Amino acid sequence: MLDWQLDIYRRLDTGLPNTPVFLEGVPESTQIVKDPSGFYKPSLIVWFGQAFDLSGFGGRISVADLCGMSGEDTESTKQAGFIVESVAPSGLSLLQLAQAVRDLLVGYTPADQGELSEAGSGTVRDPYPVGVGDTLRFYLAIGYKGTVNVGKYSETGS
């Protein structure tokens, strides 16, 4: 499954070369880049969850879905979900970044496995979005899902 996750990360990282992409959060020592006006530049955070049996996976992804049980069978096809959190300095740039992510991910087949689709997520907005430090930022988390064979490995897996 690591191959699948890293392929998704690489797809975003290479597809949006001027946008930092972080895995599972922003590292503590990271200096977030600001533009000349003092706003934080757009970035993405990818949060991966565990794999679920195909029959037990719902259509929408919530934070609770990312903490599901992966099961005992390591050679089976599962449904895996992840959330891409887009972060931008304005509402319009946030929606543009989220659309660029959709364009890269929907229909993509990471690690030669099943196509990714948008799984949906609740519309959650912080009415007073606070970023790193004192600069205003806007956030949008969109869930995606795909089919993955959890027992399939390639050159990056073990």
PDB file of C-alpha atoms in Angstrom:
ATOM      1  CA  MET A   1       0.000   0.000   0.000  1.00  0.00           C
ATOM      2  CA  LEU A   2       2.984   2.291   0.513  1.00  0.00           C
ATOM      3  CA  ASP A   3       3.611   2.262  -3.263  1.00  0.00           C
ATOM      4  CA  TRP A   4       0.038   3.424  -3.830  1.00  0.00           C
ATOM      5  CA  GLN A   5       0.414   6.227  -1.282  1.00  0.00           C
ATOM      6  CA  LEU A   6       3.777   7.402  -2.616  1.00  0.00           C
ATOM      7  CA  ASP A   7       2.504   7.368  -6.197  1.00  0.00           C
ATOM      8  CA  ILE A   8      -0.342   9.684  -5.194  1.00  0.00           C
ATOM      9  CA  TYR A   9       2.116  11.959  -3.378  1.00  0.00           C
ATOM     10  CA  ARG A  10       4.432  12.070  -6.429  1.00  0.00           C
ATOM     11  CA  ARG A  11       1.492  12.788  -8.738  1.00  0.00           C
ATOM     12  CA  LEU A  12       0.583  15.869  -6.697  1.00  0.00           C
ATOM     13  CA  ASP A  13       4.179  16.948  -6.122  1.00  0.00           C
ATOM     14  CA  THR A  14       5.163  16.789  -9.800  1.00  0.00           C
ATOM     15  CA  GLY A  15       1.770  17.944 -11.126  1.00  0.00           C
ATOM     16  CA  LEU A  16       1.850  21.108  -9.001  1.00  0.00           C
ATOM     17  CA  PRO A  17       5.592  21.916  -9.003  1.00  0.00           C
ATOM     18  CA  ASN A  18       5.247  25.344  -7.351  1.00  0.00           C
ATOM     19  CA  THR A  19       3.014  24.068  -4.551  1.00  0.00           C
ATOM     20  CA  PRO A  20       4.531  22.348  -1.495  1.00  0.00           C
ATOM     21  CA  VAL A  21       2.934  18.954  -0.777  1.00  0.00           C
ATOM     22  CA  PHE A  22       3.241  17.575   2.750  1.00  0.00           C
ATOM     23  CA  LEU A  23       2.527  14.025   3.947  1.00  0.00           C
ATOM     24  CA  GLU A  24       0.482  13.610   7.122  1.00  0.00           C
ATOM     25  CA  GLY A  25       0.960  17.206   8.269  1.00  0.00           C
ATOM     26  CA  VAL A  26       3.479  20.004   8.088  1.00  0.00           C
ATOM     27  CA  PRO A  27       6.754  19.125   9.848  1.00  0.00           C
ATOM     28  CA  GLU A  28       7.455  21.217  12.923  1.00  0.00           C
ATOM     29  CA  SER A  29      10.599  22.872  11.562  1.00  0.00           C
ATOM     30  CA  THR A  30       9.119  23.791   8.151  1.00  0.00           C
ATOM     31  CA  GLN A  31       9.260  27.441   7.110  1.00  0.00           C
ATOM     32  CA  ILE A  32       6.035  28.147   5.256  1.00  0.00           C
ATOM     33  CA  VAL A  33       6.735  30.474   2.318  1.00  0.00           C
ATOM     34  CA  LYS A  34       4.897  33.812   2.094  1.00  0.00           C
ATOM     35  CA  ASP A  35       4.333  35.895  -1.002  1.00  0.00           C
ATOM     36  CA  PRO A  36       5.506  39.546  -1.136  1.00  0.00           C
ATOM     37  CA  SER A  37       2.196  40.751   0.342  1.00  0.00           C
ATOM     38  CA  GLY A  38       2.693  38.597   3.446  1.00  0.00           C
ATOM     39  CA  PHE A  39       0.125  35.893   2.617  1.00  0.00           C
ATOM     40  CA  TYR A  40       1.095  32.239   2.815  1.00  0.00           C
ATOM     41  CA  LYS A  41       1.504  30.629  -0.581  1.00  0.00           C
ATOM     42  CA  PRO A  42      -0.805  27.695  -1.432  1.00  0.00           C
ATOM     43  CA  SER A  43       0.138  24.246  -0.163  1.00  0.00           C
ATOM     44  CA  LEU A  44      -1.336  20.754   0.180  1.00  0.00           C
ATOM     45  CA  ILE A  45      -1.394  18.256   3.015  1.00  0.00           C
ATOM     46  CA  VAL A  46      -2.199  14.622   2.189  1.00  0.00           C
ATOM     47  CA  TRP A  47      -3.645  12.497   5.004  1.00  0.00           C
ATOM     48  CA  PHE A  48      -3.767   8.742   4.231  1.00  0.00           C
ATOM     49  CA  GLY A  49      -6.065   6.308   6.002  1.00  0.00           C
ATOM     50  CA  GLN A  50      -6.111   2.562   6.250  1.00  0.00           C
ATOM     51  CA  ALA A  51      -7.583   0.119   3.764  1.00  0.00           C
ATOM     52  CA  PHE A  52     -11.121  -1.230   4.240  1.00  0.00           C
ATOM     53  CA  ASP A  53     -12.969  -4.245   2.907  1.00  0.00           C
ATOM     54  CA  LEU A  54     -14.808  -3.157  -0.233  1.00  0.00           C
ATOM     55  CA  SER A  55     -18.196  -4.039   1.250  1.00  0.00           C
ATOM     56  CA  GLY A  56     -17.650  -1.945   4.367  1.00  0.00           C
ATOM     57  CA  PHE A  57     -16.564   1.372   2.876  1.00  0.00           C
ATOM     58  CA  GLY A  58     -19.047   4.245   2.753  1.00  0.00           C
ATOM     59  CA  GLY A  59     -19.296   6.835   0.003  1.00  0.00           C
ATOM     60  CA  ARG A  60     -18.099   9.826   2.049  1.00  0.00           C
ATOM     61  CA  ILE A  61     -14.855  10.154   3.953  1.00  0.00           C
ATOM     62  CA  SER A  62     -14.664  11.594   7.429  1.00  0.00           C
ATOM     63  CA  VAL A  63     -11.765  11.815   9.837  1.00  0.00           C
ATOM     64  CA  ALA A  64     -13.141   8.691  11.541  1.00  0.00           C
ATOM     65  CA  ASP A  65     -12.879   6.746   8.245  1.00  0.00           C
ATOM     66  CA  LEU A  66      -9.132   7.358   8.197  1.00  0.00           C
ATOM     67  CA  CYS A  67      -8.810   5.342  11.411  1.00  0.00           C
ATOM     68  CA  GLY A  68     -10.619   2.190  10.237  1.00  0.00           C
ATOM     69  CA  MET A  69      -9.458  -1.379  10.627  1.00  0.00           C
ATOM     70  CA  SER A  70      -7.364  -2.830   7.839  1.00  0.00           C
ATOM     71  CA  GLY A  71      -8.311  -6.463   8.545  1.00  0.00           C
ATOM     72  CA  GLU A  72      -6.238  -9.632   8.704  1.00  0.00           C
ATOM     73  CA  ASP A  73      -6.091 -10.509   5.002  1.00  0.00           C
ATOM     74  CA  THR A  74      -2.994  -8.912   3.488  1.00  0.00           C
ATOM     75  CA  GLU A  75      -3.514 -10.339   0.011  1.00  0.00           C
ATOM     76  CA  SER A  76      -6.910  -8.874  -0.757  1.00  0.00           C
ATOM     77  CA  THR A  77      -8.318  -5.971  -2.677  1.00  0.00           C
ATOM     78  CA  LYS A  78      -9.409  -3.148  -0.410  1.00  0.00           C
ATOM     79  CA  GLN A  79     -10.856   0.341  -0.651  1.00  0.00           C
ATOM     80  CA  ALA A  80      -8.504   2.998   0.704  1.00  0.00           C
ATOM     81  CA  GLY A  81      -9.305   6.589   1.431  1.00  0.00           C
ATOM     82  CA  PHE A  82      -7.309   9.737   1.870  1.00  0.00           C
ATOM     83  CA  ILE A  83      -7.920  13.428   2.315  1.00  0.00           C
ATOM     84  CA  VAL A  84      -6.161  16.219   0.459  1.00  0.00           C
ATOM     85  CA  GLU A  85      -6.244  19.447   2.429  1.00  0.00           C
ATOM     86  CA  SER A  86      -5.780  22.487   0.238  1.00  0.00           C
ATOM     87  CA  VAL A  87      -4.488  25.609   1.952  1.00  0.00           C
ATOM     88  CA  ALA A  88      -4.501  29.005   0.220  1.00  0.00           C
ATOM     89  CA  PRO A  89      -4.466  32.738   1.008  1.00  0.00           C
ATOM     90  CA  SER A  90      -7.912  33.508  -0.466  1.00  0.00           C
ATOM     91  CA  GLY A  91     -11.196  31.811  -1.263  1.00  0.00           C
ATOM     92  CA  LEU A  92     -10.690  31.972  -5.019  1.00  0.00           C
ATOM     93  CA  SER A  93      -7.135  30.622  -4.910  1.00  0.00           C
ATOM     94  CA  LEU A  94      -8.391  27.854  -2.600  1.00  0.00           C
ATOM     95  CA  LEU A  95     -11.038  26.746  -5.093  1.00  0.00           C
ATOM     96  CA  GLN A  96      -8.527  26.926  -7.970  1.00  0.00           C
ATOM     97  CA  LEU A  97      -6.046  24.767  -6.060  1.00  0.00           C
ATOM     98  CA  ALA A  98      -8.742  22.236  -5.116  1.00  0.00           C
ATOM     99  CA  GLN A  99      -9.768  21.986  -8.792  1.00  0.00           C
ATOM    100  CA  ALA A 100      -6.153  21.459  -9.881  1.00  0.00           C
ATOM    101  CA  VAL A 101      -5.931  18.585  -7.370  1.00  0.00           C
ATOM    102  CA  ARG A 102      -9.176  17.076  -8.707  1.00  0.00           C
ATOM    103  CA  ASP A 103      -7.851  17.301 -12.260  1.00  0.00           C
ATOM    104  CA  LEU A 104      -4.720  15.383 -11.237  1.00  0.00           C
ATOM    105  CA  LEU A 105      -6.375  12.697  -9.120  1.00  0.00           C
ATOM    106  CA  VAL A 106      -9.836  11.782 -10.420  1.00  0.00           C
ATOM    107  CA  GLY A 107      -9.437   8.904 -12.872  1.00  0.00           C
ATOM    108  CA  TYR A 108      -5.742   8.419 -12.060  1.00  0.00           C
ATOM    109  CA  THR A 109      -4.591   4.840 -11.369  1.00  0.00           C
ATOM    110  CA  PRO A 110      -1.794   5.014  -8.776  1.00  0.00           C
ATOM    111  CA  ALA A 111       0.681   2.125  -8.783  1.00  0.00           C
ATOM    112  CA  ASP A 112      -1.297   0.506 -11.635  1.00  0.00           C
ATOM    113  CA  GLN A 113      -4.239  -0.196  -9.340  1.00  0.00           C
ATOM    114  CA  GLY A 114      -7.853   1.034  -9.346  1.00  0.00           C
ATOM    115  CA  GLU A 115      -8.913   4.506 -10.476  1.00  0.00           C
ATOM    116  CA  LEU A 116      -9.221   7.246  -7.902  1.00  0.00           C
ATOM    117  CA  SER A 117     -12.521   9.024  -7.414  1.00  0.00           C
ATOM    118  CA  GLU A 118     -13.691  11.861  -5.253  1.00  0.00           C
ATOM    119  CA  ALA A 119     -15.317  10.406  -2.163  1.00  0.00           C
ATOM    120  CA  GLY A 120     -16.705  13.637  -0.854  1.00  0.00           C
ATOM    121  CA  SER A 121     -16.306  15.145   2.552  1.00  0.00           C
ATOM    122  CA  GLY A 122     -18.278  17.404   4.760  1.00  0.00           C
ATOM    123  CA  THR A 123     -18.086  21.114   4.066  1.00  0.00           C
ATOM    124  CA  VAL A 124     -16.130  22.366   7.034  1.00  0.00           C
ATOM    125  CA  ARG A 125     -14.829  25.883   7.210  1.00  0.00           C
ATOM    126  CA  ASP A 126     -13.240  27.735  10.073  1.00  0.00           C
ATOM    127  CA  PRO A 127     -15.000  31.120   9.958  1.00  0.00           C
ATOM    128  CA  TYR A 128     -11.781  32.751  11.141  1.00  0.00           C
ATOM    129  CA  PRO A 129      -9.078  30.606   9.500  1.00  0.00           C
ATOM    130  CA  VAL A 130      -5.797  31.053  11.274  1.00  0.00           C
ATOM    131  CA  GLY A 131      -2.646  29.791   9.672  1.00  0.00           C
ATOM    132  CA  VAL A 132       0.879  29.335  10.869  1.00  0.00           C
ATOM    133  CA  GLY A 133       1.605  32.526  12.737  1.00  0.00           C
ATOM    134  CA  ASP A 134      -0.682  35.524  12.267  1.00  0.00           C
ATOM    135  CA  THR A 135      -1.593  35.411   8.586  1.00  0.00           C
ATOM    136  CA  LEU A 136      -5.070  34.501   7.354  1.00  0.00           C
ATOM    137  CA  ARG A 137      -5.386  31.255   5.362  1.00  0.00           C
ATOM    138  CA  PHE A 138      -8.292  29.274   3.931  1.00  0.00           C
ATOM    139  CA  TYR A 139      -8.642  25.475   4.094  1.00  0.00           C
ATOM    140  CA  LEU A 140     -10.606  22.877   2.128  1.00  0.00           C
ATOM    141  CA  ALA A 141     -10.364  19.121   2.754  1.00  0.00           C
ATOM    142  CA  ILE A 142     -11.624  16.804   0.001  1.00  0.00           C
ATOM    143  CA  GLY A 143     -11.792  13.036   0.367  1.00  0.00           C
ATOM    144  CA  TYR A 144     -10.690  10.625  -2.342  1.00  0.00           C
ATOM    145  CA  LYS A 145     -10.843   6.849  -2.562  1.00  0.00           C
ATOM    146  CA  GLY A 146      -9.372   4.107  -4.665  1.00  0.00           C
ATOM    147  CA  THR A 147      -9.038   0.366  -4.891  1.00  0.00           C
ATOM    148  CA  VAL A 148      -5.727  -1.080  -3.777  1.00  0.00           C
ATOM    149  CA  ASN A 149      -4.362  -4.613  -3.430  1.00  0.00           C
ATOM    150  CA  VAL A 150      -2.760  -4.372  -0.010  1.00  0.00           C
ATOM    151  CA  GLY A 151      -0.499  -7.339  -0.722  1.00  0.00           C
ATOM    152  CA  LYS A 152       0.889  -5.954  -4.010  1.00  0.00           C
ATOM    153  CA  TYR A 153       4.390  -4.495  -3.864  1.00  0.00           C
ATOM    154  CA  SER A 154       6.735  -2.945  -6.383  1.00  0.00           C
ATOM    155  CA  GLU A 155      10.234  -1.548  -6.303  1.00  0.00           C
ATOM    156  CA  THR A 156       9.438   0.938  -3.515  1.00  0.00           C
ATOM    157  CA  GLY A 157       7.526  -1.511  -1.313  1.00  0.00           C
ATOM    158  CA  SER A 158       8.951  -4.183   0.921  1.00  0.00           C
TER     159      SER A 158
END
